[in-house]
mmCIF file of C-alpha atoms in Angstrom:
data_model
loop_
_atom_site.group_PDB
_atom_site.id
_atom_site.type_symbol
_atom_site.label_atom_id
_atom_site.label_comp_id
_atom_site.label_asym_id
_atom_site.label_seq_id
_atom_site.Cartn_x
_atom_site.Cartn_y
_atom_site.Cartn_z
ATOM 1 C CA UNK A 250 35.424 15.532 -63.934
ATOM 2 C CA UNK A 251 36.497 16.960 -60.416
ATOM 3 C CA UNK A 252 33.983 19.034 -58.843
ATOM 4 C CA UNK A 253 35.730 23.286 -58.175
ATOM 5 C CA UNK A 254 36.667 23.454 -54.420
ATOM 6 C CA UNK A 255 33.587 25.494 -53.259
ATOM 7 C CA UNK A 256 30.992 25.173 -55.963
ATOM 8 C CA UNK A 257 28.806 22.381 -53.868
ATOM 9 C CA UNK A 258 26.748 23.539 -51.502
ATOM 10 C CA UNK A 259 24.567 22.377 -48.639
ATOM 11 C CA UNK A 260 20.559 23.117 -49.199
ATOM 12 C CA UNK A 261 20.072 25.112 -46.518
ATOM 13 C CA UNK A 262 22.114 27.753 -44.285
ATOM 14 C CA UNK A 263 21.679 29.586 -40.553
ATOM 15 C CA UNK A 264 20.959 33.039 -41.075
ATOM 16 C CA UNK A 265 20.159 36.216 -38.860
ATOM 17 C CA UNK A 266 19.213 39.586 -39.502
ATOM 18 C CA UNK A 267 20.872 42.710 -38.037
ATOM 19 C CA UNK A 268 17.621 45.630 -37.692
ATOM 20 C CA UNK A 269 19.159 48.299 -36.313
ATOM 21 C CA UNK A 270 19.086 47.365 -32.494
ATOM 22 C CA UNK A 271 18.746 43.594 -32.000
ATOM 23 C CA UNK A 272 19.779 40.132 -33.678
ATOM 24 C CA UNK A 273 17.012 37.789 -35.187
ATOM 25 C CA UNK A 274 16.368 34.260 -33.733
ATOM 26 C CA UNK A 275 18.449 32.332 -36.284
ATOM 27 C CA UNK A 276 16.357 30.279 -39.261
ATOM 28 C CA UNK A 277 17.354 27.587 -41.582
ATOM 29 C CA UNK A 278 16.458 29.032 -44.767
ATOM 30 C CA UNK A 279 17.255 27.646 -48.713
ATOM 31 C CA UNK A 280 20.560 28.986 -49.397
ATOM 32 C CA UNK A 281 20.214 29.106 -53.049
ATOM 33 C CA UNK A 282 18.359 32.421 -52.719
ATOM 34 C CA UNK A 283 18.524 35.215 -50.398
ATOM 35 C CA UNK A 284 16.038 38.784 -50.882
ATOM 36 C CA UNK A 285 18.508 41.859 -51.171
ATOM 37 C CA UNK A 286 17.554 45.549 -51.978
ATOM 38 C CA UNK A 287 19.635 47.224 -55.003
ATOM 39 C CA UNK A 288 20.656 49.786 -52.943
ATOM 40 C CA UNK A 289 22.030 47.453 -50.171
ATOM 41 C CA UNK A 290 25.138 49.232 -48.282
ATOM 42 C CA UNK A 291 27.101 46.174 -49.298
ATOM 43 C CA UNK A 292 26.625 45.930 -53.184
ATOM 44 C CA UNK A 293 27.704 50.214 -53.396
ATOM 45 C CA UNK A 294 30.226 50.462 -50.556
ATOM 46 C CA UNK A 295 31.647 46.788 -50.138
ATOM 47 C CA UNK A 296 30.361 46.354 -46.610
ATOM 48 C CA UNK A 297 30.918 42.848 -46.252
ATOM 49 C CA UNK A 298 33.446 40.125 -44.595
ATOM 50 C CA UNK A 299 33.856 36.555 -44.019
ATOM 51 C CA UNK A 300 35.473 33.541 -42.409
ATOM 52 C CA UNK A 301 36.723 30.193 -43.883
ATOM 53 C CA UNK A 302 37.230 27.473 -41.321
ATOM 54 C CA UNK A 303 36.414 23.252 -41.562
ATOM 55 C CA UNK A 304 34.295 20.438 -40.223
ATOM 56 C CA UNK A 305 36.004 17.121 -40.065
ATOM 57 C CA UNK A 306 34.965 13.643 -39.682
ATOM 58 C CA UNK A 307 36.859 11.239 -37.478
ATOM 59 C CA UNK A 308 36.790 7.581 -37.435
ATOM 60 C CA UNK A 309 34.417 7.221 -34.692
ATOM 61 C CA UNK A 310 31.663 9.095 -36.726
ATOM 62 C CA UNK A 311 31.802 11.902 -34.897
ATOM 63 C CA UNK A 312 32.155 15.179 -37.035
ATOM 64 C CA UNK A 313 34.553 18.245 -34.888
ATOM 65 C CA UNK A 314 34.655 21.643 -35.899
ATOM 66 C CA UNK A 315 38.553 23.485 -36.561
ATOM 67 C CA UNK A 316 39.590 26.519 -34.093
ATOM 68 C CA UNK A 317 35.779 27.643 -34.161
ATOM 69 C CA UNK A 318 36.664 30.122 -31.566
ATOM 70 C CA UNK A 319 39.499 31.984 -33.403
ATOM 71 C CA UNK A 320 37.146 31.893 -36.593
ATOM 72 C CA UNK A 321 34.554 33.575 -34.665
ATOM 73 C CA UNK A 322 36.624 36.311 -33.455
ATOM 74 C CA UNK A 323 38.244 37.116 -36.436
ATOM 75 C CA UNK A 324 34.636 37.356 -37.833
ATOM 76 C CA UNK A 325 33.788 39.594 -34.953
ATOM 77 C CA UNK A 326 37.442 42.143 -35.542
ATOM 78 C CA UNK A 327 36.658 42.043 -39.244
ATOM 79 C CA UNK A 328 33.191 43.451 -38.705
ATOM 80 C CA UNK A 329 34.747 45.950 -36.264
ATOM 81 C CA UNK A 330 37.135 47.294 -38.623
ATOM 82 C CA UNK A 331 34.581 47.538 -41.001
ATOM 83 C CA UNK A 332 32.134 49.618 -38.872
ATOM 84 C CA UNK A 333 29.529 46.842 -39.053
ATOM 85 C CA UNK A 334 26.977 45.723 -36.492
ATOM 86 C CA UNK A 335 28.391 44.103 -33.791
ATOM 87 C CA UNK A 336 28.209 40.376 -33.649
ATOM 88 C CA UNK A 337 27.031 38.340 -31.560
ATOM 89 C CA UNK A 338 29.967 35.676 -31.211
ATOM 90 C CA UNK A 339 28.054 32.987 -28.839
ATOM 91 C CA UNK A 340 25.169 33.073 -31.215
ATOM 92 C CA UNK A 341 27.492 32.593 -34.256
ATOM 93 C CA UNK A 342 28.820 29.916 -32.443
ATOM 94 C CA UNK A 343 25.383 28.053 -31.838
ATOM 95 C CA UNK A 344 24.595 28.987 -35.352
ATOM 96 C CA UNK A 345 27.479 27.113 -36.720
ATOM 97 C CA UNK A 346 27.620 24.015 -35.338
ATOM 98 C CA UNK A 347 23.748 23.979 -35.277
ATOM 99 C CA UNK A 348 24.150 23.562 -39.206
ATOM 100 C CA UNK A 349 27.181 21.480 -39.336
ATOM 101 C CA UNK A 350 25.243 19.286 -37.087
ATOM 102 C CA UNK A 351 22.030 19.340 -39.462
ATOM 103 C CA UNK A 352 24.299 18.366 -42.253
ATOM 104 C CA UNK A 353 26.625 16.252 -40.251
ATOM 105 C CA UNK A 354 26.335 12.657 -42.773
ATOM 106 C CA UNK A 355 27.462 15.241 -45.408
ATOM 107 C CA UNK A 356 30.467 15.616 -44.004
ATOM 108 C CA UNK A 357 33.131 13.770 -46.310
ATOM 109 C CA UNK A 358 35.445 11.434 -44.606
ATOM 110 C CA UNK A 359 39.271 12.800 -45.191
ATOM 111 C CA UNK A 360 41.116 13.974 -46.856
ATOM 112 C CA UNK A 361 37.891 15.948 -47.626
ATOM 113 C CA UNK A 362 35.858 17.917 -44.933
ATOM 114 C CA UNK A 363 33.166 20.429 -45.043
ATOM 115 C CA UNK A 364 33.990 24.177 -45.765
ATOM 116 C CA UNK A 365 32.349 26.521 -43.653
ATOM 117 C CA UNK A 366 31.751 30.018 -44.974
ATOM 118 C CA UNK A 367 30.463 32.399 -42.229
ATOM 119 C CA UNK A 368 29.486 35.712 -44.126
ATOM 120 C CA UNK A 369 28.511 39.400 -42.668
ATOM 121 C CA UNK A 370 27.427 42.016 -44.800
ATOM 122 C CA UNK A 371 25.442 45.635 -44.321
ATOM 123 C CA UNK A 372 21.906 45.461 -45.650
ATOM 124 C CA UNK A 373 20.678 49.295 -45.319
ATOM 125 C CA UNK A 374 19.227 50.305 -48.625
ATOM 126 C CA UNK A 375 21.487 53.701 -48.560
ATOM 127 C CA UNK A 376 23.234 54.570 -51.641
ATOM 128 C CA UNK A 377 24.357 58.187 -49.703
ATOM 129 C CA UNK A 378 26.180 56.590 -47.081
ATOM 130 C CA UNK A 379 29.503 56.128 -48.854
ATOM 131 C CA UNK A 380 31.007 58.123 -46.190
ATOM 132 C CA UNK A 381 28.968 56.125 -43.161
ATOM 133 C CA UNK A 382 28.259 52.623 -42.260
ATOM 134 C CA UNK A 383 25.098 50.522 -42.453
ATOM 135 C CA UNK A 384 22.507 50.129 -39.361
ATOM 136 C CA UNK A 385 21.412 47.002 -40.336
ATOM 137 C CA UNK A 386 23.406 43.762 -41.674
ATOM 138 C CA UNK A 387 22.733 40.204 -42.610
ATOM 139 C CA UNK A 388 24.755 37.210 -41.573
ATOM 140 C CA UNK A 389 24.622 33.619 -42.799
ATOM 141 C CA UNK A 390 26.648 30.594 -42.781
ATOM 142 C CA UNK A 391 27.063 28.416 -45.701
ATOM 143 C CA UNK A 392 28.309 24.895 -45.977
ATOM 144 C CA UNK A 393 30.526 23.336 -48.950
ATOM 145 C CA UNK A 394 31.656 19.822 -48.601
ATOM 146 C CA UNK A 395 34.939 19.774 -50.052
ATOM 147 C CA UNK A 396 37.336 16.891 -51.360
ATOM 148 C CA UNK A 397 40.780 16.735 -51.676
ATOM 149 C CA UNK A 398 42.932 20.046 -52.008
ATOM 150 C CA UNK A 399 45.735 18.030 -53.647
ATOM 151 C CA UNK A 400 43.515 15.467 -55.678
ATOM 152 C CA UNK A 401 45.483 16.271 -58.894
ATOM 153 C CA UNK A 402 48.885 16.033 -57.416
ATOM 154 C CA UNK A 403 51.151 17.903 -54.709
ATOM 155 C CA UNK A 404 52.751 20.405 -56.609
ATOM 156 C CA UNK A 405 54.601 23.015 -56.097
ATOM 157 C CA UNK A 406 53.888 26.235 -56.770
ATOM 158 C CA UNK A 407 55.256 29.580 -58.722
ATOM 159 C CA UNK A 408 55.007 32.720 -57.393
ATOM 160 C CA UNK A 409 55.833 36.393 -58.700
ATOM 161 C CA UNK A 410 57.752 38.369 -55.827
ATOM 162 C CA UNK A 411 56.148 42.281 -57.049
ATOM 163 C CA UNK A 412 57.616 44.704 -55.046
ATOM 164 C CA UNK A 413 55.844 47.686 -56.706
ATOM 165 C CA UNK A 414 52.093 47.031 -55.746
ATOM 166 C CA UNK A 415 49.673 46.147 -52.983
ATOM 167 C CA UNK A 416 47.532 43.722 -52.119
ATOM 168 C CA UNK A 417 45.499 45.836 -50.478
ATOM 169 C CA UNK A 418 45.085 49.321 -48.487
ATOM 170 C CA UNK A 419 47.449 48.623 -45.511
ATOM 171 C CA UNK A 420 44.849 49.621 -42.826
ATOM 172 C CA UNK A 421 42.738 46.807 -44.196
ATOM 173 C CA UNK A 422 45.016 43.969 -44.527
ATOM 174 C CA UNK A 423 44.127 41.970 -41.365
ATOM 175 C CA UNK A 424 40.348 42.186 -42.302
ATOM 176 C CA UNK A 425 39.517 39.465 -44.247
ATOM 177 C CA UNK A 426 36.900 40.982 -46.451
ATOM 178 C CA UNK A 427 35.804 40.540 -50.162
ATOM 179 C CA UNK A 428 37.060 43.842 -51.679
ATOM 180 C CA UNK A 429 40.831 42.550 -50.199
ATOM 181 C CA UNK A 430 40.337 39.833 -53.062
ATOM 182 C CA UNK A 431 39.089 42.086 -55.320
ATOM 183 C CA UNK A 432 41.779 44.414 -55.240
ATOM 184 C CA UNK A 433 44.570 41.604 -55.491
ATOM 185 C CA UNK A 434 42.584 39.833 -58.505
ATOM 186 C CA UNK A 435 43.775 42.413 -62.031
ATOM 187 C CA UNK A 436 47.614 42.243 -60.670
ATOM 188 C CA UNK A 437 47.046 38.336 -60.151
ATOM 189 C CA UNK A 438 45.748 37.935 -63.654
ATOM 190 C CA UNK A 439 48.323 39.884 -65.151
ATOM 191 C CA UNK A 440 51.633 37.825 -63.700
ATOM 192 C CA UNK A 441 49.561 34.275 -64.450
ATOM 193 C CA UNK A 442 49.264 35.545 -68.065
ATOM 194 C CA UNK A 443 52.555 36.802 -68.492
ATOM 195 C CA UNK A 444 54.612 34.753 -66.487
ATOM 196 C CA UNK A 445 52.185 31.643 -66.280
ATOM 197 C CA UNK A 446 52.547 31.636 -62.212
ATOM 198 C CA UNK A 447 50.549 30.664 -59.575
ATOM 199 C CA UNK A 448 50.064 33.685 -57.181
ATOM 200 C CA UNK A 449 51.483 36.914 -56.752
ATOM 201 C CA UNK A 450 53.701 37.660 -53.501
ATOM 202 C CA UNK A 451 53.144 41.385 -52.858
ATOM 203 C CA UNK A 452 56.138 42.533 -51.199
ATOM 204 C CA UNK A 453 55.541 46.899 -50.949
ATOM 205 C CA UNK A 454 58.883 48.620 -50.712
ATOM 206 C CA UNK A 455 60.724 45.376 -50.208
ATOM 207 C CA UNK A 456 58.678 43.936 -47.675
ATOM 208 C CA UNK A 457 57.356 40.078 -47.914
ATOM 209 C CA UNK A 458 53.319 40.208 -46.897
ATOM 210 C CA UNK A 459 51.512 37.682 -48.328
ATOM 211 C CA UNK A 460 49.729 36.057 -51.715
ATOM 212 C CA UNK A 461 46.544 37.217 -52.681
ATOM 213 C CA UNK A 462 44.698 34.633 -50.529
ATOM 214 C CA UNK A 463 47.179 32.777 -48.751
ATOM 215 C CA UNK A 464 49.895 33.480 -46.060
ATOM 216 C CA UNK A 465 54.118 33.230 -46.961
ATOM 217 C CA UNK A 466 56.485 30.927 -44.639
ATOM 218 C CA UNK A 467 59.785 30.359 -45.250
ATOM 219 C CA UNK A 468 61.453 27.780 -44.070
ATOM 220 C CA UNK A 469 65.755 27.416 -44.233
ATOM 221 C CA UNK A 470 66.736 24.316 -41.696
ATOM 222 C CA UNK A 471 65.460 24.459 -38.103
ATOM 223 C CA UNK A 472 64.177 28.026 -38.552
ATOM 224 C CA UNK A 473 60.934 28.867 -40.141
ATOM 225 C CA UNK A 474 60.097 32.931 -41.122
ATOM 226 C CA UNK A 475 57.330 34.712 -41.819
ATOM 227 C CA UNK A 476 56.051 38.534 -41.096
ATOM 228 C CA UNK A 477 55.542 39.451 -37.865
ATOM 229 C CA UNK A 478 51.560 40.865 -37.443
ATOM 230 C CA UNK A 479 50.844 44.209 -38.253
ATOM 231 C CA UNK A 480 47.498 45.129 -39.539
ATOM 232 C CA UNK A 481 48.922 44.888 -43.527
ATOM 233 C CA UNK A 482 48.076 41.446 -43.712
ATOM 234 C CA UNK A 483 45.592 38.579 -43.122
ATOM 235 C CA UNK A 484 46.415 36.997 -39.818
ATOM 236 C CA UNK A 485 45.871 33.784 -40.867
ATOM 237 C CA UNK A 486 44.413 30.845 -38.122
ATOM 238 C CA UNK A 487 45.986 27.828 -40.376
ATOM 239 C CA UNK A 488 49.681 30.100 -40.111
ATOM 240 C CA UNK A 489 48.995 30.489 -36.320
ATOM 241 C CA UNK A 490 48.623 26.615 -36.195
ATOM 242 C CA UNK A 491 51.135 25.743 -38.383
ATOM 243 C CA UNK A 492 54.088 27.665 -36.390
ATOM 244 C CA UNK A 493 52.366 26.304 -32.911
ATOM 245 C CA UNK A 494 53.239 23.102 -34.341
ATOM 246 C CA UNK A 495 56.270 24.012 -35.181
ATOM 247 C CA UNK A 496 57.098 24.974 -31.816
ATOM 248 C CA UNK A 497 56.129 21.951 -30.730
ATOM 249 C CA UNK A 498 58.780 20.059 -33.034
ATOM 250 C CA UNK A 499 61.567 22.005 -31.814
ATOM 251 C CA UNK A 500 62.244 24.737 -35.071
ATOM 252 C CA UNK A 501 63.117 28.828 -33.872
ATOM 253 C CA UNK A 502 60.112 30.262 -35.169
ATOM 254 C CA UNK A 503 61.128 34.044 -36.333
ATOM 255 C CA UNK A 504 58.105 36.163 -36.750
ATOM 256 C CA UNK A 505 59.963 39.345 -38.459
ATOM 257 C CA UNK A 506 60.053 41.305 -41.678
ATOM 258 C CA UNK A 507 61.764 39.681 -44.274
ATOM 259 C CA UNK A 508 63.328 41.852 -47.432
ATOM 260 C CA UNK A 509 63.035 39.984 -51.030
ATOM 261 C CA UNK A 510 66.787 39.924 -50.721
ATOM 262 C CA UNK A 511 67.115 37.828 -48.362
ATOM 263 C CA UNK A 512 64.151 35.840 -49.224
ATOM 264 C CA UNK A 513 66.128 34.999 -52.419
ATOM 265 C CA UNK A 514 69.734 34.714 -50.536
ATOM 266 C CA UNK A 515 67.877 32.242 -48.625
ATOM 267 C CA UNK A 516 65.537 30.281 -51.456
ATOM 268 C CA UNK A 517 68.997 29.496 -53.236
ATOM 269 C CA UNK A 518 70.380 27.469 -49.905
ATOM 270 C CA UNK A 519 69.949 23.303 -50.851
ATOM 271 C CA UNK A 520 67.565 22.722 -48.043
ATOM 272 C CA UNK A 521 65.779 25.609 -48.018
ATOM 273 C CA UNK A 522 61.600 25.632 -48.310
ATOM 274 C CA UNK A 523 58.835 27.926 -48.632
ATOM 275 C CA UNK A 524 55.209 27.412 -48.646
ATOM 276 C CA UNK A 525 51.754 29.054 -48.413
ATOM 277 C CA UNK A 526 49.436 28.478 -45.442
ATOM 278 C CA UNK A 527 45.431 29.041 -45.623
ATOM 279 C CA UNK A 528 42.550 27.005 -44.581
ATOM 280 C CA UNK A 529 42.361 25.208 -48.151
ATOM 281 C CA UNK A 530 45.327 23.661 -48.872
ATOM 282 C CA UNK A 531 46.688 23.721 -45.257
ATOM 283 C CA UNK A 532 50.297 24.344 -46.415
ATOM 284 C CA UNK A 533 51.030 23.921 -50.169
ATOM 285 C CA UNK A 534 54.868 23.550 -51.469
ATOM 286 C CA UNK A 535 56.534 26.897 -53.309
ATOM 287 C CA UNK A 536 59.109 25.589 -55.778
ATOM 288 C CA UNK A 537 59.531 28.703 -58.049
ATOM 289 C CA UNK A 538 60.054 32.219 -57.487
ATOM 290 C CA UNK A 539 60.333 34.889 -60.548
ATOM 291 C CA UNK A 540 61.446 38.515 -59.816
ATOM 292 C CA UNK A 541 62.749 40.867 -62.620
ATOM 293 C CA UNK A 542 61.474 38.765 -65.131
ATOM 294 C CA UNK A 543 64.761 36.540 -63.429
ATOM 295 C CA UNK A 544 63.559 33.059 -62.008
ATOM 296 C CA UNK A 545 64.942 31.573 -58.731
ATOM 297 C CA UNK A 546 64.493 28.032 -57.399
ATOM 298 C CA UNK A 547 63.715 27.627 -53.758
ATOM 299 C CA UNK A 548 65.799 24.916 -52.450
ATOM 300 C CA UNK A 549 65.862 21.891 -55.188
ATOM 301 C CA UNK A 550 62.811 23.132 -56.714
ATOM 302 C CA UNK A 551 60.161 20.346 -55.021
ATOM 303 C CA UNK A 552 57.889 19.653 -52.254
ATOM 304 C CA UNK A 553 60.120 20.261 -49.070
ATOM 305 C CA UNK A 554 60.273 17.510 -46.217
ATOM 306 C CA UNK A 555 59.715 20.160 -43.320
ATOM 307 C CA UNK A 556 56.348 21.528 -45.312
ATOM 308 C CA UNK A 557 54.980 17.880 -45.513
ATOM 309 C CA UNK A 558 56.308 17.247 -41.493
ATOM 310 C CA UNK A 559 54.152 20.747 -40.630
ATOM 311 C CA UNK A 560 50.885 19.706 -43.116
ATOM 312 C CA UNK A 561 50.708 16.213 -41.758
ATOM 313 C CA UNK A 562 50.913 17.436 -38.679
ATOM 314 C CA UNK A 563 48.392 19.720 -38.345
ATOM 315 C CA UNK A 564 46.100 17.578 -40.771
ATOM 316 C CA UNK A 565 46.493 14.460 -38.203
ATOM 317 C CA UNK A 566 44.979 16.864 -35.288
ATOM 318 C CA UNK A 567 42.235 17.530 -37.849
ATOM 319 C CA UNK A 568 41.218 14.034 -38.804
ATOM 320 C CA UNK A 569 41.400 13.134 -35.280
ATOM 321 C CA UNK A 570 45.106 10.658 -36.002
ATOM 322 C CA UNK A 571 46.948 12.950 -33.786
ATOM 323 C CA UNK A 572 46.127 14.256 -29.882
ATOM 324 C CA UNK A 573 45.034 17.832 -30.134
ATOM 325 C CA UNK A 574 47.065 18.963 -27.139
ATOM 326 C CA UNK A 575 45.822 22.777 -27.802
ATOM 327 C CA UNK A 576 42.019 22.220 -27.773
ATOM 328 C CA UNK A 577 41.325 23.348 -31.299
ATOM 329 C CA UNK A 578 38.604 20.661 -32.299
ATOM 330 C CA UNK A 579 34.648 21.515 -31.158
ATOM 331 C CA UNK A 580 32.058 18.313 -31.269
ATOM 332 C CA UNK A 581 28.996 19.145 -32.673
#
């Protein structure tokens, strides 16, 4: 049987510790186990925030590292936003590719790669400071080889379009922090158990944000759509890459609100595609869209021809099969 995206793990991780005025030198440590007080800021007041981002090996053996520097400051603004120590970013930096390079033969050739999972959280055994941050923090990076994201077929997906709920408080959208998750998890539940779907689309008041993990692009001919950056939603490195590529082909990018009703004016156009971008599944196919208990097809239903163009695209760059004109690829 397949092994869960994410459940594997590397032996060891790169960790530093945050005392209240300086960094630690950075260790490799076992990462099955890590000493935590029961009062820690984190586990009370859900101090805590992390990246996602992907080591790939390329015919020539040699193993690069995805948009490391994006990663790394969205690591940085997310710890900002959530009044944590500030980071270091250059000794992040070392610390990753120190332990993608320890671990480098584990790298899986593609269409696999190895998931990297940079994770800050406040340590400060305080449960009175639910009104104030934490002086002291932890962070670690963790390694996950992965396989193939669409080992058991491309298909696409269903999505409920709720209009009445959040994924998360507004002011917290572009951090990408566990409680985010959390909070989009019971709603997520609920639609796959009543309306057997895939994800939820929270669209507040109308407006098209995003899934619960993933960003939303639409996609009707030459023009691809999705929300223009405010700070209600993740702003996703894989969407950032996927509309620079799409640039690059030629298509009118449109970074704008979008309403549900003309998301579905536009899903039931013949050509029209949408799809969901994240550092997983790179962009994965939406087929399905259910609102009002009504469904709608987007397009003819299947895996759009644009959304494959964009995926193979940017996956080509990754596996080193395609120049990468932008500089997004760090040796280790």
């Amino acid at each position: 049987m397949a092994t869960a995206f994410g459940t594997v793990f590397m032996p060891e991780m790169a960790i530093s510790w945050f005392d209240g005025s300086a960094w630690s030198a950075p260790e490799m440590v076992p990462s099955d186990s890590m000493q935590l007080h029961p009062g820690a800021h984190v586990l009370h007041y859900s101090s805590t925030c992390f990246e996602g981002l992907k080591a790939f090996r390329h015919d020539d053996g040699s193993v690069k590292i995805f948009r490391i520097d994006r990663n790394v400051a969205r690591l940085s603004q997310s710890s900002q936003l959530l009044s944590l120590p500030e980071i270091d970013q250059s000794q992040v930096t070392s610390m990753i590719r120190d332990v993608v390079k320890r671990f480098a033969a584990d790298v899986p050739a593609p269409p696999g790669s190895m998931y990297i999972r940079p994770t800050h959280f406040g340590t400060e055994p305080a449960i009175g400071k639910a009104a104030a941050p934490s002086l002291t923090s932890c962070l670690y990076i963790l390694l996950s080889p992965v396989g193939d994201y669409f080992a058991g077929g491309d298909r696409p997906l269903s999505l409920l379009v709720e209009d009445d709920g959040l994924r998360c408080a507004p002011h917290n959208g572009m951090i990408k922090s566990g409680g985010n998750y959390a909070s989009a998890l019971r709603p997520t539940l609920r639609a796959k158990a009543k309306y057997n779907v895939d994800q939820v689309l929270f669209c507040p008041d109308g407006d098209i944000q995003e899934t619960g993990a993933a960003n939303f692009l639409l996609i009707d001919g030459n023009e691809l759509i999705t929300k223009g950056l405010d700070e209600s939603f993740l702003h996703g490195i894989t969407r950032d890459s996927i509309l620079t590529l799409a640039r690059d082909m030629g298509m009118t990018v449109s970074e704008r609100n979008i309403s549900v009703e003309e998301l579905l004016e536009r899903a039931a156009k013949p050509g029209c595609e949408a799809a969901l971008s994240g550092t997983a599944a790179v962009l994965a196919p939406v087929g399905k869209l259910i609102y009002h208990d009504k469904e709608y097809t987007v397009g003819d239903g299947g895996v759009g021809a644009t959304t494959l163009k964009l995926r193979k695209a940017l996956n080509d760059i990754q596996w080193g099969k395609a120049e990468d004109r932008h500089g997004w690829l760090t040796e280790v």
